[in-house]
XYZ file of C-alpha atoms in Angstrom:
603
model
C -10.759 -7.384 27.057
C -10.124 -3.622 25.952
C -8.463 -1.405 27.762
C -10.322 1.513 28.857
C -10.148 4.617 27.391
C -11.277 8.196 28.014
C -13.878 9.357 25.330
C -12.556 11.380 23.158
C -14.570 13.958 20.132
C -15.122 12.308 17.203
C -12.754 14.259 15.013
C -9.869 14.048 17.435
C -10.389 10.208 17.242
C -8.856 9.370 13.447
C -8.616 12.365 11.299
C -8.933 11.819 7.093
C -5.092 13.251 7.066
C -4.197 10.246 9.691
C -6.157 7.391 7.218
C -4.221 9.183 3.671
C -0.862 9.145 5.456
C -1.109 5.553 6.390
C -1.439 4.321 2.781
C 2.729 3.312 2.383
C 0.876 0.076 0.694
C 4.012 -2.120 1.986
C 4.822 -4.896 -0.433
C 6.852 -7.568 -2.326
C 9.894 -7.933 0.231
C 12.948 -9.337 -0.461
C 15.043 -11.189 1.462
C 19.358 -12.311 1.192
C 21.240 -13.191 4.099
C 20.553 -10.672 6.884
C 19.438 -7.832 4.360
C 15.664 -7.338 3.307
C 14.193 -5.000 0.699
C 10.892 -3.878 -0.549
C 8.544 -1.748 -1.866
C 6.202 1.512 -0.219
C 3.945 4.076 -1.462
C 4.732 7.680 -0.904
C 1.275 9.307 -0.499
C 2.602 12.968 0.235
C 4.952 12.594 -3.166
C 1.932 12.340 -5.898
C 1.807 8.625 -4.624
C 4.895 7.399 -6.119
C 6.572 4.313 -5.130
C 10.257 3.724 -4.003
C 12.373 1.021 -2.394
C 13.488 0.388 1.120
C 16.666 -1.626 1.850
C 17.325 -2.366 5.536
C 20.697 -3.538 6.263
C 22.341 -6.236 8.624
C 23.049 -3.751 11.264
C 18.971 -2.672 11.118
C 19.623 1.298 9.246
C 16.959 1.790 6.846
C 17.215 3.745 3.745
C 15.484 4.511 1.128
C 17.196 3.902 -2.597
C 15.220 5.602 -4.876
C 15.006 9.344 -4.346
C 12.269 11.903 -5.819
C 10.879 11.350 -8.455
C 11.859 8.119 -9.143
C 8.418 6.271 -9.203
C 9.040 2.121 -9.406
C 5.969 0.676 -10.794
C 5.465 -1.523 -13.688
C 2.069 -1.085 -15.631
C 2.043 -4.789 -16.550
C -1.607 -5.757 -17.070
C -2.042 -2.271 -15.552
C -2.310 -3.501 -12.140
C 1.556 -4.187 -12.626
C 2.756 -5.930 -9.434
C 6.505 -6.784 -8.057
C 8.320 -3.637 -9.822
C 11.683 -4.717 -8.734
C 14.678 -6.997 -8.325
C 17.641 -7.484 -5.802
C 20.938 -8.530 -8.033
C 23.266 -9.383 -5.670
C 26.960 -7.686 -5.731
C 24.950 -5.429 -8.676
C 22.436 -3.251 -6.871
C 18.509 -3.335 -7.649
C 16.753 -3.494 -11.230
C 13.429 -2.076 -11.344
C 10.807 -1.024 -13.751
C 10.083 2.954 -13.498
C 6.856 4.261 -14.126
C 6.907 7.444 -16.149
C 8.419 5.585 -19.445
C 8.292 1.602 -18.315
C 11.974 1.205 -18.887
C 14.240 -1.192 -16.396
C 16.902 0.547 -14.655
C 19.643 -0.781 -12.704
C 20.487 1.730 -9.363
C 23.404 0.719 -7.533
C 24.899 4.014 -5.651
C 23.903 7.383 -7.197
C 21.460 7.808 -10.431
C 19.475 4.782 -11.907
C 20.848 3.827 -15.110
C 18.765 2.704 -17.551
C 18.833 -1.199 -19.328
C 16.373 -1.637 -21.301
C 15.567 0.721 -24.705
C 12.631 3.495 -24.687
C 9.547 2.207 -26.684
C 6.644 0.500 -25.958
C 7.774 -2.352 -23.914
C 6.579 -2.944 -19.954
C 8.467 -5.629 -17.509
C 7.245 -7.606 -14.659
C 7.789 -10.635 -12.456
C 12.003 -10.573 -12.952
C 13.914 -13.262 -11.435
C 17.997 -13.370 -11.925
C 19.704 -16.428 -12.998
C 22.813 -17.150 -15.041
C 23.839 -12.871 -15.625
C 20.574 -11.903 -17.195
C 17.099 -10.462 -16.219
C 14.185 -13.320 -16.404
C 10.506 -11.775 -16.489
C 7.615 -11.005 -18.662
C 7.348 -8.597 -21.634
C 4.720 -6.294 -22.180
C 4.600 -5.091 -25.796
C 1.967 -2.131 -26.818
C 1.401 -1.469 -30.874
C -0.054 1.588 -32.371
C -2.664 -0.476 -33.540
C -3.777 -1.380 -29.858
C -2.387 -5.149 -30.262
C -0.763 -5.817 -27.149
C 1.908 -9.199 -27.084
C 3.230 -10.753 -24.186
C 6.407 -12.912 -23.692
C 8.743 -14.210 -21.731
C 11.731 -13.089 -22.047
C 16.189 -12.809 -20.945
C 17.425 -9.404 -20.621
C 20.989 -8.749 -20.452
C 22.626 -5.571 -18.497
C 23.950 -4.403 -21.654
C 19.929 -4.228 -22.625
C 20.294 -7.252 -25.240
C 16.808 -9.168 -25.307
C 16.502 -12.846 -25.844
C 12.690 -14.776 -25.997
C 12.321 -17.466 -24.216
C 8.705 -17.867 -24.502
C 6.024 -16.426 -27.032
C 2.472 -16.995 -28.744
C 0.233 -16.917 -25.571
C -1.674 -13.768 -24.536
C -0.519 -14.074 -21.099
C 2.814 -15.127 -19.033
C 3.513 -15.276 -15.336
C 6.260 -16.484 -12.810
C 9.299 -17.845 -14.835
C 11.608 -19.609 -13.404
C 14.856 -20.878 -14.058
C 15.826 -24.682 -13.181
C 18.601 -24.829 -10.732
C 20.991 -26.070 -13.670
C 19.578 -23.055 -15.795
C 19.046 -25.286 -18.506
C 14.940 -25.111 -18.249
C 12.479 -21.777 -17.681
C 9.261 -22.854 -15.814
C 5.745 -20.443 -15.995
C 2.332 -19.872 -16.044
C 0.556 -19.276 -19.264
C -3.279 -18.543 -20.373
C -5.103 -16.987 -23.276
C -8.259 -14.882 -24.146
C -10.779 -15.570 -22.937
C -9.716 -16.957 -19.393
C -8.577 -15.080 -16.805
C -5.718 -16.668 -14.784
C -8.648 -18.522 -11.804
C -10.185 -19.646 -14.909
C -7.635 -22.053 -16.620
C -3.955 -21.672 -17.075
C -0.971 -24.321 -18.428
C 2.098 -24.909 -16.163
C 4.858 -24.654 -19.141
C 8.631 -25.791 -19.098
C 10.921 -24.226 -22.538
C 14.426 -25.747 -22.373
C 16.697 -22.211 -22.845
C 19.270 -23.638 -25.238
C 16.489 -25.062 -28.457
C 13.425 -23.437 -27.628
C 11.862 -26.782 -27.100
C 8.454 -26.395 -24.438
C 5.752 -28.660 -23.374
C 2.803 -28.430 -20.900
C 3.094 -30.209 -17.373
C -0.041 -29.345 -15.974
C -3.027 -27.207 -16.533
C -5.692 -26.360 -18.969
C -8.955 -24.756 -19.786
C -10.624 -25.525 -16.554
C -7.970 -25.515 -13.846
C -6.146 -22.499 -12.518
C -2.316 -23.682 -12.171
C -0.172 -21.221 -10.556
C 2.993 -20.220 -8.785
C 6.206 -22.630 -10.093
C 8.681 -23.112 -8.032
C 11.889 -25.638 -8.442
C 12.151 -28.747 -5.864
C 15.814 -29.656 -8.107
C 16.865 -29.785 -11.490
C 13.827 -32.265 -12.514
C 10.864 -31.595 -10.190
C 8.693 -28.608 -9.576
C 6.170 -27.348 -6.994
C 3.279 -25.564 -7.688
C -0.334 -24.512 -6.637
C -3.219 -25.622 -8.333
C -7.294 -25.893 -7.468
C -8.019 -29.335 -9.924
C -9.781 -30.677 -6.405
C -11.386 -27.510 -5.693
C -9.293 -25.821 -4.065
C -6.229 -23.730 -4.666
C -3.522 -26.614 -2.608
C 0.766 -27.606 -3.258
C 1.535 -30.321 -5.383
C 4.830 -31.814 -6.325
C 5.559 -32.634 -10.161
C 8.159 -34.096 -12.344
C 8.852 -32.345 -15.322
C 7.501 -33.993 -17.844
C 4.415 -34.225 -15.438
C 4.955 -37.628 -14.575
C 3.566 -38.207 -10.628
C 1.612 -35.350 -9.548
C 1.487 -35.279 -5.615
C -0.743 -33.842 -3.564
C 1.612 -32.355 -0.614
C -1.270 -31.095 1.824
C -4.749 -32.222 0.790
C -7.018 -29.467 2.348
C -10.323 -27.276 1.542
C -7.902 -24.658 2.190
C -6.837 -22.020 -0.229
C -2.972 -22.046 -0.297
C -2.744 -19.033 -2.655
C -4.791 -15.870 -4.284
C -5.568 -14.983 -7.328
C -3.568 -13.690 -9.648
C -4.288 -9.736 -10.307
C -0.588 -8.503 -9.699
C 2.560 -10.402 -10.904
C 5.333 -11.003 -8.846
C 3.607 -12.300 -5.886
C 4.720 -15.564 -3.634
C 2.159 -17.343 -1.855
C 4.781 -19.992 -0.948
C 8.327 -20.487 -0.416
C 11.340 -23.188 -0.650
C 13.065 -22.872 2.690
C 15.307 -25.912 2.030
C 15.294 -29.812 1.449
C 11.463 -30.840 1.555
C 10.225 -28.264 3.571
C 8.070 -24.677 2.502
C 6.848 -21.987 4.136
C 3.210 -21.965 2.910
C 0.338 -19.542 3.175
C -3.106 -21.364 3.939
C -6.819 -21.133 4.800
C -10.499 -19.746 4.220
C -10.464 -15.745 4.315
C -7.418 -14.619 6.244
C -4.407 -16.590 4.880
C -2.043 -18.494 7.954
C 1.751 -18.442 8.103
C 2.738 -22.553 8.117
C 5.764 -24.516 7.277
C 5.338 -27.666 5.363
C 7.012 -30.720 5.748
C 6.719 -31.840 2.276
C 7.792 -35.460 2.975
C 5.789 -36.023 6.204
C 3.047 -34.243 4.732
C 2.901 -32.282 7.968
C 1.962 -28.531 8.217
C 2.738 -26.864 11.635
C 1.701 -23.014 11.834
C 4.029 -20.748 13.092
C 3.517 -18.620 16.199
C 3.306 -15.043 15.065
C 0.957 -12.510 15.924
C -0.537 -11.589 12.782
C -3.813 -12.726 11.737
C -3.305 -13.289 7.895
C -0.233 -12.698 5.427
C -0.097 -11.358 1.887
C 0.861 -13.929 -0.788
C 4.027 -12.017 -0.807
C 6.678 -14.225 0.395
C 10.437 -14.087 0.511
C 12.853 -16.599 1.884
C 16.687 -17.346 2.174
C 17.706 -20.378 4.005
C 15.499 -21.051 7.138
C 14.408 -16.898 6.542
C 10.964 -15.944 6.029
C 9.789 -12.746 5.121
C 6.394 -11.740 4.028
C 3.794 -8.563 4.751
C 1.495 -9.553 7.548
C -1.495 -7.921 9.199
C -3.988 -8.507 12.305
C -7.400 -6.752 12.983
C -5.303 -4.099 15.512
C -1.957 -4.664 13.628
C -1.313 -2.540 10.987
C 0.354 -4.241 7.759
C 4.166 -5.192 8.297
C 7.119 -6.346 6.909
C 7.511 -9.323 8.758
C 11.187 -11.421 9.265
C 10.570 -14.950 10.526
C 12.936 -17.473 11.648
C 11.625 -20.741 10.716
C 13.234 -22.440 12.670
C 13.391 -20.746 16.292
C 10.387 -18.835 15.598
C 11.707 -15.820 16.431
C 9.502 -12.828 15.105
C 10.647 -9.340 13.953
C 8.600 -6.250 12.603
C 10.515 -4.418 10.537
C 8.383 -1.625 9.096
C 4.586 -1.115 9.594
C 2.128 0.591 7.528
C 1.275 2.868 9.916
C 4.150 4.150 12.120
C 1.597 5.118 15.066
C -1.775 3.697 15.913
C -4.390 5.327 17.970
C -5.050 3.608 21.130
C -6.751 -0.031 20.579
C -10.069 0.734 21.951
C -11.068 2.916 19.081
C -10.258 0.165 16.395
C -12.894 -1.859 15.327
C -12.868 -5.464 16.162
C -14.047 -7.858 13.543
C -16.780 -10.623 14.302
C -16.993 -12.830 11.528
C -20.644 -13.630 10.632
C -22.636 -15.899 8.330
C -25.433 -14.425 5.908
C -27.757 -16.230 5.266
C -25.686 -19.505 6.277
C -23.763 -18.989 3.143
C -22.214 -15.352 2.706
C -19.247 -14.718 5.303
C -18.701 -11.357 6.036
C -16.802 -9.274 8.774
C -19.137 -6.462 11.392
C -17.365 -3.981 12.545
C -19.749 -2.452 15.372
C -19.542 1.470 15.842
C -17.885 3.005 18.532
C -20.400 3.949 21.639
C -23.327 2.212 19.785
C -26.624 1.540 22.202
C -28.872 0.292 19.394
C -29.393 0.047 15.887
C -26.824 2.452 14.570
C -26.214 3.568 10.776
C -24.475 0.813 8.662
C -22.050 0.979 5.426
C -22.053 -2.354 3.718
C -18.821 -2.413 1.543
C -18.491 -4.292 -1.603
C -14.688 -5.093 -2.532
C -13.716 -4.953 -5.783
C -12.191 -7.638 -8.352
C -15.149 -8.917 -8.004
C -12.664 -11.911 -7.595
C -11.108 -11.277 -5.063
C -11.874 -11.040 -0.844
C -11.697 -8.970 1.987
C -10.040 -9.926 5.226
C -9.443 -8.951 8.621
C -6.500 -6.424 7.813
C -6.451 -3.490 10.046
C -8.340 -0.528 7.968
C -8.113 3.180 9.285
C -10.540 4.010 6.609
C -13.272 1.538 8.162
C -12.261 2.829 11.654
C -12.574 5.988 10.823
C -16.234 5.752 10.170
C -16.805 3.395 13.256
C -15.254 6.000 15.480
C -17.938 8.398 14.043
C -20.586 6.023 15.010
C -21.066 4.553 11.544
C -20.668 0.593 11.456
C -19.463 -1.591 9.003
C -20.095 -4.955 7.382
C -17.369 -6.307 5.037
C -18.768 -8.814 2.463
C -17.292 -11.511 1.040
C -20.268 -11.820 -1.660
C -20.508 -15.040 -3.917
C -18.014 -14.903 -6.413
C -14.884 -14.213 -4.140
C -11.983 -15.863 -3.450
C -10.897 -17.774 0.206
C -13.445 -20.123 -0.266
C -12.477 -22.681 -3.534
C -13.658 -22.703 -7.028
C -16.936 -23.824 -6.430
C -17.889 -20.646 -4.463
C -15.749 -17.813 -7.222
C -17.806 -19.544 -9.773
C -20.845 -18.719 -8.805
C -20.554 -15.084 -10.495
C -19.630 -16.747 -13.744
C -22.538 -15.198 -15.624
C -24.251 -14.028 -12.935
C -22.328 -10.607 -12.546
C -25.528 -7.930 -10.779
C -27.326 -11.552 -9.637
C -25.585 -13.211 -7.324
C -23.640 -10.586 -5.644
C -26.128 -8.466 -5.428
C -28.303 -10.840 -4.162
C -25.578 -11.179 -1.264
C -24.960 -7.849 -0.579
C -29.293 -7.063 -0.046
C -29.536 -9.953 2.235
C -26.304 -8.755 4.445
C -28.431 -5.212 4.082
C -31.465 -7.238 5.585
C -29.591 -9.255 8.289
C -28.486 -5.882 9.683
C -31.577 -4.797 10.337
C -33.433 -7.749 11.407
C -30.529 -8.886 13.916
C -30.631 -5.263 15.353
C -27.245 -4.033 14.803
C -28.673 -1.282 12.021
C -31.213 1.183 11.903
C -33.506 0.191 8.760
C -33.396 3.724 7.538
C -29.919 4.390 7.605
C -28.050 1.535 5.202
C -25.941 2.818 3.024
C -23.263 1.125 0.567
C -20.100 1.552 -0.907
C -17.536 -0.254 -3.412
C -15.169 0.216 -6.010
C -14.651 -0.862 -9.504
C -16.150 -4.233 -9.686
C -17.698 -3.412 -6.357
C -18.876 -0.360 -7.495
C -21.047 -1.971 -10.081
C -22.684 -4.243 -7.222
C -23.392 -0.776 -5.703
C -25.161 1.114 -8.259
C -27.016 -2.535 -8.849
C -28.327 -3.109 -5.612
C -29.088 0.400 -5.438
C -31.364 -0.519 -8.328
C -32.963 -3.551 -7.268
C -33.792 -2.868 -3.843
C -34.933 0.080 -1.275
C -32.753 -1.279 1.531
C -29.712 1.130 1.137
C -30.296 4.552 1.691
C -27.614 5.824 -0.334
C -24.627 4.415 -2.252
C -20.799 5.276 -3.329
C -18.949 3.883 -6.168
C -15.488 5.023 -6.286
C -14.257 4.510 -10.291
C -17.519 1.557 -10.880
C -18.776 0.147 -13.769
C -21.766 1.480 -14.710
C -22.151 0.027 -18.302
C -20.715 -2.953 -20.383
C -20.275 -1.783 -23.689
C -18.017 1.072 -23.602
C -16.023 -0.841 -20.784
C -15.315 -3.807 -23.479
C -14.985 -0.637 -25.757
C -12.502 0.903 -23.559
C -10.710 -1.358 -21.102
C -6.846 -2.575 -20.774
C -6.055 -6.209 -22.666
C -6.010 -7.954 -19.388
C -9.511 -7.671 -18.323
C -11.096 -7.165 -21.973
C -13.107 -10.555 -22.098
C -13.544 -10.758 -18.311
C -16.954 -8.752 -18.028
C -18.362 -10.996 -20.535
C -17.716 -13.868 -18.429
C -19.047 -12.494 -15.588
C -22.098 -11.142 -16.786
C -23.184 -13.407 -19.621
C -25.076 -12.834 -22.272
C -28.007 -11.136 -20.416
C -25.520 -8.997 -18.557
C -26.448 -5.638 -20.407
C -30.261 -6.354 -19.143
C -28.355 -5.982 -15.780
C -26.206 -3.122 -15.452
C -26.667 -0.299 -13.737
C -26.869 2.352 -16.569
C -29.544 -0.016 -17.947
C -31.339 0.132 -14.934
C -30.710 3.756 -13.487
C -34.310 4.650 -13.805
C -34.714 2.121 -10.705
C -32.823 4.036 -9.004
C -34.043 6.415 -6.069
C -31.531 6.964 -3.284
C -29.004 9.472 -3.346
C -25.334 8.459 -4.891
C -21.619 9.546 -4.839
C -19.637 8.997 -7.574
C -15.776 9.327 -6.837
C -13.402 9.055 -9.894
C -9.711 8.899 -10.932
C -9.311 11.055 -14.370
C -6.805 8.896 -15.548
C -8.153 5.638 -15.303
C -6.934 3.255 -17.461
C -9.478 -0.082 -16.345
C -12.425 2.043 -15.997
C -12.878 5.449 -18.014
C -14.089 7.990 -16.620
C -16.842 8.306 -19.419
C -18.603 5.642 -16.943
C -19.192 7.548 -14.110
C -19.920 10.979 -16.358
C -22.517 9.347 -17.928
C -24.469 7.200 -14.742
C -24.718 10.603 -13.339
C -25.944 12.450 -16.466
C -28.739 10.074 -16.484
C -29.032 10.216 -12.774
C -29.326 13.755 -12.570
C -31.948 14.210 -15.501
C -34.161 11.918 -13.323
C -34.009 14.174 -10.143
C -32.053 12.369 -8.460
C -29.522 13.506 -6.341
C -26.027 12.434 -7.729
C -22.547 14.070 -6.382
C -19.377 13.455 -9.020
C -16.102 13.913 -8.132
C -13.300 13.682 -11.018
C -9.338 13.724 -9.696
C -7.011 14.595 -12.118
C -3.392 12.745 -12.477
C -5.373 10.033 -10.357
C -5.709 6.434 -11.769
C -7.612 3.341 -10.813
C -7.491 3.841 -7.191
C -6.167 7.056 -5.088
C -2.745 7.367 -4.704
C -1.845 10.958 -3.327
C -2.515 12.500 -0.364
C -4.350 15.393 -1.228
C -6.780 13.153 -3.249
C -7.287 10.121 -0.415
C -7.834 13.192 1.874
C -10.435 14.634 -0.400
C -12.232 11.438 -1.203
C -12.793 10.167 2.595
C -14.285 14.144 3.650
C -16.964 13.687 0.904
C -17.738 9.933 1.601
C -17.860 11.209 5.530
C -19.950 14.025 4.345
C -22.061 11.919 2.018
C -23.479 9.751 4.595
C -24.101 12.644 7.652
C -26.586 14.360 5.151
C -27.971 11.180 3.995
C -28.341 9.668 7.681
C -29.539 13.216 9.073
């Protein structure tokens, strides 16, 4: 039950300052011995991102100072942006010129030579840097590898010839580098080949993988065996593989998902914790904490009280630590003793929550008996209230049950919520992402109307006062459903695709050949800039100027055509802002005129 709670006005519930400050976007933690690092966003500092090392005796500090900004651009959604060296300091990958710079006590100093070269995913093994190279050509060519970097800024290749690379590895003997590999036109939950090159001749072969099956996350069990994740059943699960890939060994059959997909490099959705035994993510949705018995074949869930993890994880010994979350728990970094279960927080998201009665509380629901999705009721709501459906973006990818101050910022206005997890997303096997392949502005539009309907005809919703929002991916469902239906009363897209050809035109490497996978070759019949003369309701476009995965050219142009109609159409460009909001001021900005939006269009 809730505790009670005296009423309070709706602005002194959760202000748009409180929901831009709590952005720190806590992420890829590290953990040796009793130390832990990791990464956080500075929202107030033009968004950049530093590194937080808390020590033995609990003191937290902060190593990089202003403006030191670690984030790699790796397939521009970069990912882990640095490394712990023990006895060394930390190595990471600063944004303003992509270089790798070592920082033990004072200034960074730099590693790697200026040009056009980008780093992700580093491991350390043997003296020398292990990740993946990012090299950018006048000509627009971009080549990937994987490659050795020494301190002195010396580059060997380990690995070369495929479009895309991701978690090396070294073998515990550091004879052998194990990773993920894939080519145009897949995307990584498409198909990808497990790889092994032996360092010393160059030699490689494939252990497992291909075309159809999405092979991820390598990890060494010894000097000849490997585990990894990969959804050949169906479903993303462990396995245990020889080298060669002799044996293959299902370690915990389940229509469970035991990772995510793979938009950021760096990530762990499983750890080695010692002789036969992991810590594992696992589930549908909201990913569980678990350790695996790998022998036994027996997974026992760990007490904690966080509803779902990140596939972020660290370990050291019988140490676990990973970024958790709950529907009234903000996100954490989150130390785990595997062993005697003991539980520590050791930095939330948001340092102060308001009291637990004005946070939403998830109910999970079923569309349709085949879309889940997440209500979030308004606060004080006697009837059918006004509804926001939200469309995430990806569109492969899922929302889950992580506290949101965003989302309870409109329910505290009186303005529910329904989180959809539209056909196509992750959390729920291959069978269910694949139903978007070609059917991009079908099927998840399709998904998004009916949750529109259900709303209404289960009573939660007023009819007349639907509105929806998404971004990027999502933000195409938007302006589509907008399009082929007169449920929603008004949408946002915040930096949407609008239109195919000047995305393929346009877009970053990584993603180039995705929207023709997704939309198939009727897709352009589909989109929304083809079909904006369907379109009636009032929209809000909200755009980063900078925007490397969607141009801005997108949204200038929806709302050209928009506008010429007579229809009413609100853009807002953000300069030094990418593909998503990152500083204060902007975050701040956006929410008021989303907030705004949807008074005037729900009266």
């Amino acid at each position: 039950m809730l505790p009670e709670r005296t009423p309070l006005p709706y602005a002194a519930r959760i202000s748009t300052a409180d929901v831009a400050r709590s952005g720190l976007n806590l992420g890829f933690p590290t953990v040796i011995g009793d130390e832990v690092w990791w990464e956080e966003d500075r929202p107030a500092q033009n968004g950049r991102r530093t590194i937080v090392h808390r020590a033995a005796d609990g003191r937290r500090r902060e190593i990089l100072p202003a403006p030191w900004d670690a984030r790699t651009r790796v397939h521009e959604y970069g990912g882990r942006s640095h490394l712990v060296v023990p006895e060394l300091g930390v190595v990471f990958a600063e944004h303003s010129d992509q270089r790798l710079y070592l920082i033990s006590d004072g200034t960074p100093r730099a590693i790697t030579d200026e040009g056009d070269c980008r780093y992700a995913d580093l491991s350390w093994a043997g003296g020398r840097i292990f990740g993946v190279q990012e090299r950018h050509h006048d000509d627009g060519k971009v080549e990937r590898a994987v490659v050795a970097v020494s301190l002195d800024g010396s580059i060997s290749v380990i690995a070369s010839g495929c479009d895309f690379y991701a978690s090396p590895t070294v073998s515990p003997d550091g004879e052998h580098v194990a990773y993920v590999c894939w080519n145009h036109p897949r995307m990584p939950w498409v198909g990808t080949e497990l790889r092994i090159t032996r360092i010393d001749d160059g030699s490689s072969w494939t252990v497992k993988g291909g075309q159809s099956e999405s092979v991820l996350a390598p990890a060494w069990k010894d000097d000849r065996n490997l585990y990894l994740v990969s959804d050949w059943s169906g479903w993303w699960n462990i396995y245990q593989i020889g080298m060669f890939g002799t044996s293959p060994r299902a370690l915990y059959p389940a229509e469970e998902e035991f990772a995510g997909p793979l938009w950021q490099l760096g990530g762990r959705p499983y750890v080695v914790l010692g002789p036969d035994r992991l810590g594992v993510l696992h589930g549908q949705g909201n990913l569980r904490l678990g350790v695996l018995d790998v022998e036994a074949g027996v997974l026992t869930d760990l007490d904690v009280p966080y509803d779902g993890f990140h596939p972020e994880l660290s370990a050291d010994g019988r140490t676990l630590v990973g970024v958790g979350y709950g529907w009234d728990v903000p996100r954490s970094v989150v130390r785990v003793d595997t062993v005697t279960g003991r539980v520590e927080g050791l930095r939330r998201d948001i340092p102060e929550l308001p009291d637990v009665a004005y946070l939403p509380r998830p109910s999970e629901v079923m569309i349709d008996h085949r879309v889940p999705a997440y209500l979030y009721a308004p606060l004080d709501a006697t009837g059918p209230s006004p509804f926001v459906v939200f469309a995430h973006g990806g569109p492969t990818g899922h929302v889950t049950t992580e506290l949101s101050l965003a989302r309870a910022f409109f329910t505290t206005r009186g303005i529910g919520v329904l989180d959809v997890n539209y056909g196509g997303s992750t959390g729920y096997g291959r069978a269910y992402r694949e139903k978007l392949r070609g059917q991009w502005g079908v099927v998840d539009v399709d998904d998004v109307i009916a949750a529109a309907e259900w709303l209404a005809f289960s009573g939660h919703a007023d009819p007349e006062r639907i509105a929806i929002r998404g971004g990027s991916a999502g933000g195409w469902t938007v302006l589509a459903a907008c399009a082929a239906s007169d449920v929603f009363t008004g949408g946002v897209s915040i930096a949407g695709v609008t239109s195919l050809g000047p995305l393929l035109e346009a877009t970053h490497d990584f993603e180039s050949r995705y929207a023709d996978w997704l939309a198939g070759p009727d897709g352009r019949r589909r989109e929304p800039l083809a079909r904006v003369g369907e379109i009636d309701c009032p929209v809000l476009l909200l755009q980063g100027q900078n925007d490397p995965v969607v141009p801005p050219s997108q949204a200038e142009t929806f709302c050209a055509a928009l506008t010429a109609r007579g229809v009413p159409c609100t853009y807002l460009a953000f300069e030094g802002e990418g593909h998503g909001f990152r500083r204060l001021e902007t975050k701040t900005a956006a929410l008021a005129a989303e907030l705004s939006f949807y008074l005037q269009i729900f009266g």
